[in-house]
GROMACS .gro file of C-alpha atoms in nm:
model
  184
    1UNK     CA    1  -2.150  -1.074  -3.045
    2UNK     CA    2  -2.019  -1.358  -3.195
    3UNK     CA    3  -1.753  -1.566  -3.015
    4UNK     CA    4  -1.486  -1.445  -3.272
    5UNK     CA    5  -1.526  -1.120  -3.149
    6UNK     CA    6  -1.505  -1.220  -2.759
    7UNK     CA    7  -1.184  -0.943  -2.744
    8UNK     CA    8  -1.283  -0.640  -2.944
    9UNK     CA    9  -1.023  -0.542  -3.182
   10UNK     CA   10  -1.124  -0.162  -3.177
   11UNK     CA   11  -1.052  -0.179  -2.804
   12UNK     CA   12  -0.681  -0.374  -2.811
   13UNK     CA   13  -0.581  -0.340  -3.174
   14UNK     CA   14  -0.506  -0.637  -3.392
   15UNK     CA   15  -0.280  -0.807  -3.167
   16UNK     CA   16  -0.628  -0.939  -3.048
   17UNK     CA   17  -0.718  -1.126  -3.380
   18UNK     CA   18  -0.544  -1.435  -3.340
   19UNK     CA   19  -0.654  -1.459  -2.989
   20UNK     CA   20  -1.033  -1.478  -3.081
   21UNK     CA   21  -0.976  -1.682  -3.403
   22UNK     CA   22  -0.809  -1.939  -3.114
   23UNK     CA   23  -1.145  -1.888  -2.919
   24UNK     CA   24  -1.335  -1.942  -3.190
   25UNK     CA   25  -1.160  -2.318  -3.261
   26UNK     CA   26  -1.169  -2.401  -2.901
   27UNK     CA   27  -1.554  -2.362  -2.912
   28UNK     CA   28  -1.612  -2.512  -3.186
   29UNK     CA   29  -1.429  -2.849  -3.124
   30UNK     CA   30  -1.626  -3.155  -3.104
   31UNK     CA   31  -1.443  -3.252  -2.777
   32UNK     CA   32  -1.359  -3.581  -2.712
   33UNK     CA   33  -1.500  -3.749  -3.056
   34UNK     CA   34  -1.223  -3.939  -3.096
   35UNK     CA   35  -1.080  -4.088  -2.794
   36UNK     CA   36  -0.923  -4.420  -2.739
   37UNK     CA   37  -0.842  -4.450  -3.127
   38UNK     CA   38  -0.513  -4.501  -3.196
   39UNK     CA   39  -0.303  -4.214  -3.461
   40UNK     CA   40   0.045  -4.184  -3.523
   41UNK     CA   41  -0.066  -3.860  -3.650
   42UNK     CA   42  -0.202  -3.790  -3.267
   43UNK     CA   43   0.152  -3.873  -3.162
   44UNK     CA   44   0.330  -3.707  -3.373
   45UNK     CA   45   0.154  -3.372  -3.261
   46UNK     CA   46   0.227  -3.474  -2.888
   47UNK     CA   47   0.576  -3.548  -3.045
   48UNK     CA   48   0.598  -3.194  -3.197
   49UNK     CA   49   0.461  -3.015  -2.866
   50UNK     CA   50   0.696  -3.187  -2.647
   51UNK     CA   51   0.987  -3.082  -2.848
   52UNK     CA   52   0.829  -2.723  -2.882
   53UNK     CA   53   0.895  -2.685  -2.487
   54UNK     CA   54   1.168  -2.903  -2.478
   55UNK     CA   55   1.092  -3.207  -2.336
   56UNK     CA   56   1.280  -3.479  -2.485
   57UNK     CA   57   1.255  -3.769  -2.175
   58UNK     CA   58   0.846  -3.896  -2.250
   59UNK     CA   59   0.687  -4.231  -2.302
   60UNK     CA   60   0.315  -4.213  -2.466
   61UNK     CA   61   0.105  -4.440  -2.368
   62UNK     CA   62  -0.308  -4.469  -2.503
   63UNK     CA   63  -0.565  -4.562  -2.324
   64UNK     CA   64  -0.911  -4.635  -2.373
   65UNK     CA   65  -1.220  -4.481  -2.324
   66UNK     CA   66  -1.336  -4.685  -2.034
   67UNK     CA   67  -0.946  -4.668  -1.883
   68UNK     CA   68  -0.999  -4.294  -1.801
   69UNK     CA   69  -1.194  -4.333  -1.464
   70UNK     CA   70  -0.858  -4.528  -1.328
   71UNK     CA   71  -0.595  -4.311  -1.502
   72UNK     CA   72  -0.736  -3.974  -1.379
   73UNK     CA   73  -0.658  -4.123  -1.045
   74UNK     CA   74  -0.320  -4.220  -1.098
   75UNK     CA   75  -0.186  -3.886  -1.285
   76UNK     CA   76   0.081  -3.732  -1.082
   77UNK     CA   77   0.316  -3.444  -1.173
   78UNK     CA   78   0.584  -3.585  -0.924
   79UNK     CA   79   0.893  -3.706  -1.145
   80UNK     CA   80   0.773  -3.569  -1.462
   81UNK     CA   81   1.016  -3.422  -1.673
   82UNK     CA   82   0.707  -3.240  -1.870
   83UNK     CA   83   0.588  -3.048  -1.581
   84UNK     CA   84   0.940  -2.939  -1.472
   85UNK     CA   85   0.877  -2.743  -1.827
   86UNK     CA   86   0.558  -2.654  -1.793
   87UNK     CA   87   0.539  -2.574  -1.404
   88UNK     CA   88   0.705  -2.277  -1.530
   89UNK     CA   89   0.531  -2.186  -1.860
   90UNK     CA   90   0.233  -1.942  -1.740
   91UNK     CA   91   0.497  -1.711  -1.573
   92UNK     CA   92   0.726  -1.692  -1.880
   93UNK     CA   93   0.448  -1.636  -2.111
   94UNK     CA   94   0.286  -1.369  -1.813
   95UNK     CA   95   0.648  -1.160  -1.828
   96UNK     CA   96   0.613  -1.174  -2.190
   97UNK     CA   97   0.247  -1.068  -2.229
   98UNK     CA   98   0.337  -0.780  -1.989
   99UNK     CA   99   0.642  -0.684  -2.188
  100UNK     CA  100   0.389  -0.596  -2.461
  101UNK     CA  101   0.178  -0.413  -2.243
  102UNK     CA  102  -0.129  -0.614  -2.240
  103UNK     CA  103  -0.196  -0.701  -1.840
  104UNK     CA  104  -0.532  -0.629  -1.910
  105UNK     CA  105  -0.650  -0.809  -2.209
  106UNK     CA  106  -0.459  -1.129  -2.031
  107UNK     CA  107  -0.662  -1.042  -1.711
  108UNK     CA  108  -0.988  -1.038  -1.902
  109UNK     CA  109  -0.867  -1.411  -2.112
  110UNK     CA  110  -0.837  -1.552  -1.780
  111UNK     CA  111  -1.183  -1.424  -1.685
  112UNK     CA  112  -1.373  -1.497  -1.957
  113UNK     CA  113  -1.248  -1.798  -2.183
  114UNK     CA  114  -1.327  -2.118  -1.943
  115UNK     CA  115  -1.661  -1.981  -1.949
  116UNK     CA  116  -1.672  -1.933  -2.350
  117UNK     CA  117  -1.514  -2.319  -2.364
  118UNK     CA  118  -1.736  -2.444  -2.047
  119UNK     CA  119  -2.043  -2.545  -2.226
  120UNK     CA  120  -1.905  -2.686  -2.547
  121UNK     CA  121  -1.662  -2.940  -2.338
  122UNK     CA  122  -1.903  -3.004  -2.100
  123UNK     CA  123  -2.157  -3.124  -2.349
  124UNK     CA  124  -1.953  -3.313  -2.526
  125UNK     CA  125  -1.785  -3.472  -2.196
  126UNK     CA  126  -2.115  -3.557  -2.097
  127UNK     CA  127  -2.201  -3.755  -2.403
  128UNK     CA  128  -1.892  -3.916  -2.413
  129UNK     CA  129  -1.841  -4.060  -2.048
  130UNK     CA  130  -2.121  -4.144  -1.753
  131UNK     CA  131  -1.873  -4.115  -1.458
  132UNK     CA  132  -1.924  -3.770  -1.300
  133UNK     CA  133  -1.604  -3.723  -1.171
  134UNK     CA  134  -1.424  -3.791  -1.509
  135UNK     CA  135  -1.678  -3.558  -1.633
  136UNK     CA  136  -1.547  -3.269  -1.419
  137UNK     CA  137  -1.199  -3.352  -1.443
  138UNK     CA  138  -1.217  -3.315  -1.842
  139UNK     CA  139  -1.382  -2.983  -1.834
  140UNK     CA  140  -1.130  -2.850  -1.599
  141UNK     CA  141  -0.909  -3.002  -1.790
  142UNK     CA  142  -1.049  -2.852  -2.113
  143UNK     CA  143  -1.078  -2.504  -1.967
  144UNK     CA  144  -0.730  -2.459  -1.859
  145UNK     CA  145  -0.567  -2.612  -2.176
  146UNK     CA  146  -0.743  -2.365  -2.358
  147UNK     CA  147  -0.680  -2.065  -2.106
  148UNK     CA  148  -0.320  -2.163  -2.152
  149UNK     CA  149  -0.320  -2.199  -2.522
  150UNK     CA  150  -0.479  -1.863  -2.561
  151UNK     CA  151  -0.204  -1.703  -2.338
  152UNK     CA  152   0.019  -1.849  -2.556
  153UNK     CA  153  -0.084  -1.723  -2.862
  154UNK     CA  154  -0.143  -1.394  -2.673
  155UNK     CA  155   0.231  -1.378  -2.576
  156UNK     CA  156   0.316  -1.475  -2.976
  157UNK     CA  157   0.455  -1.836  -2.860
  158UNK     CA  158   0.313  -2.099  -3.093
  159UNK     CA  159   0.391  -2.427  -2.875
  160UNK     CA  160   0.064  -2.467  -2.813
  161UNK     CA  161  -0.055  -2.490  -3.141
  162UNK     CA  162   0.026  -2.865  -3.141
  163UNK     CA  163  -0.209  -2.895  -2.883
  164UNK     CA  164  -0.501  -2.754  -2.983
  165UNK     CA  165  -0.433  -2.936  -3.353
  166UNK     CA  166  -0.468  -3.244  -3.167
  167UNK     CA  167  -0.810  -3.110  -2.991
  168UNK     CA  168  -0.970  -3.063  -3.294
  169UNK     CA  169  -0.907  -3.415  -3.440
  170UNK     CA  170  -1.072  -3.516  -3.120
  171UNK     CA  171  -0.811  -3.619  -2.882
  172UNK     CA  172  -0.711  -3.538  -2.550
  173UNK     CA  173  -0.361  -3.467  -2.388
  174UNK     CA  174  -0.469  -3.679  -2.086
  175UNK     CA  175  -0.180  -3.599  -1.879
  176UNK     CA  176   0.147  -3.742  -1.720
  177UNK     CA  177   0.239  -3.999  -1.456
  178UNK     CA  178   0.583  -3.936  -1.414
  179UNK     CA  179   0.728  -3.947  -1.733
  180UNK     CA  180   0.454  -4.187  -1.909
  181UNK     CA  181   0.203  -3.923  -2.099
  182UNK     CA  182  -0.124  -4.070  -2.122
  183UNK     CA  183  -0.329  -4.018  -2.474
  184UNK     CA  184  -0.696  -4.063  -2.528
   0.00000   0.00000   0.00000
């Protein structure tokens, strides 16, 4: 089975197709190939997402490569005006996913994509960075962006699209501290 098929579309219909062609990008990215460089394109994605969920009260700030080890420490949700948005996001998209009537397939996402992304992140984390602890912070990391972009698109909500854009050009959504959003 190839990971494009991870969600069988005899089994849950066609509403399933965008979730594995998701799947199939979030495998597929060469994780972290990019970090520390500098793009106003990154930004402007980050821009886009943030305005997506409605956060409008942000700083962006990049950091190197070797800065992550220190910033991973410091990230705090505590006065952030992005995860007053997003504290609330997997319930909203949860009510809308069972609206449709697909509990299940969301139950078996949750289940089975952070192992589809595991290896791919991991890999790529692990050439990237020596520190083990920044190691398993970005897979964690990696697995639940993806868990929540694919509940996303399962749920028809596109936000996350700006996200996973940014992924793929190699580029990570570090995280916030406060209202400063970190960018590697």
């Amino acid at each position: 089975m190839t990971l494009a098929q991870l969600f069988n579309e005899g089994k849950y219909g066609l509403t399933v197709r965008s979730v594995n062609e998701l799947i199939e990008k979030l495998t597929t990215i060469n994780w972290y190939s990019n970090v520390g460089e500098f793009s106003p394109d990154i930004e402007g994605k980050l821009a886009q997402f943030m305005s997506a969920i409605g956060v409008h009260d942000y700083e962006i700030k990049w950091i190197t490569k070797e800065q992550v080890p220190e910033t991973i420490k410091t990230l705090s949700f505590e006065g952030s005006a992005l995860w007053e948005v997003l504290k609330e996001v997997p319930d909203q998209l949860k009510t809308r996913i069972e609206r449709l009537g697909n509990e299940q397939l969301l139950n078996e996402l949750v289940d089975r994509v952070p192992e589809a992304v595991f290896h791919s992140a991991y890999n790529q984390a692990f050439l990237t960075f020596i520190d083990q602890d920044v190691i398993s912070f970005l897979v964690g990391h990696a697995m639940y962006i993806s868990i929540l972009a694919c509940t996303a698109e399962l749920a028809g909500d596109n936000s996350m699209s700006f996200i996973v854009e940014l992924l793929e050009e190699g580029h990570l959504p570090l995280g916030p501290k406060g209202n400063t959003f970190y960018l590697l």
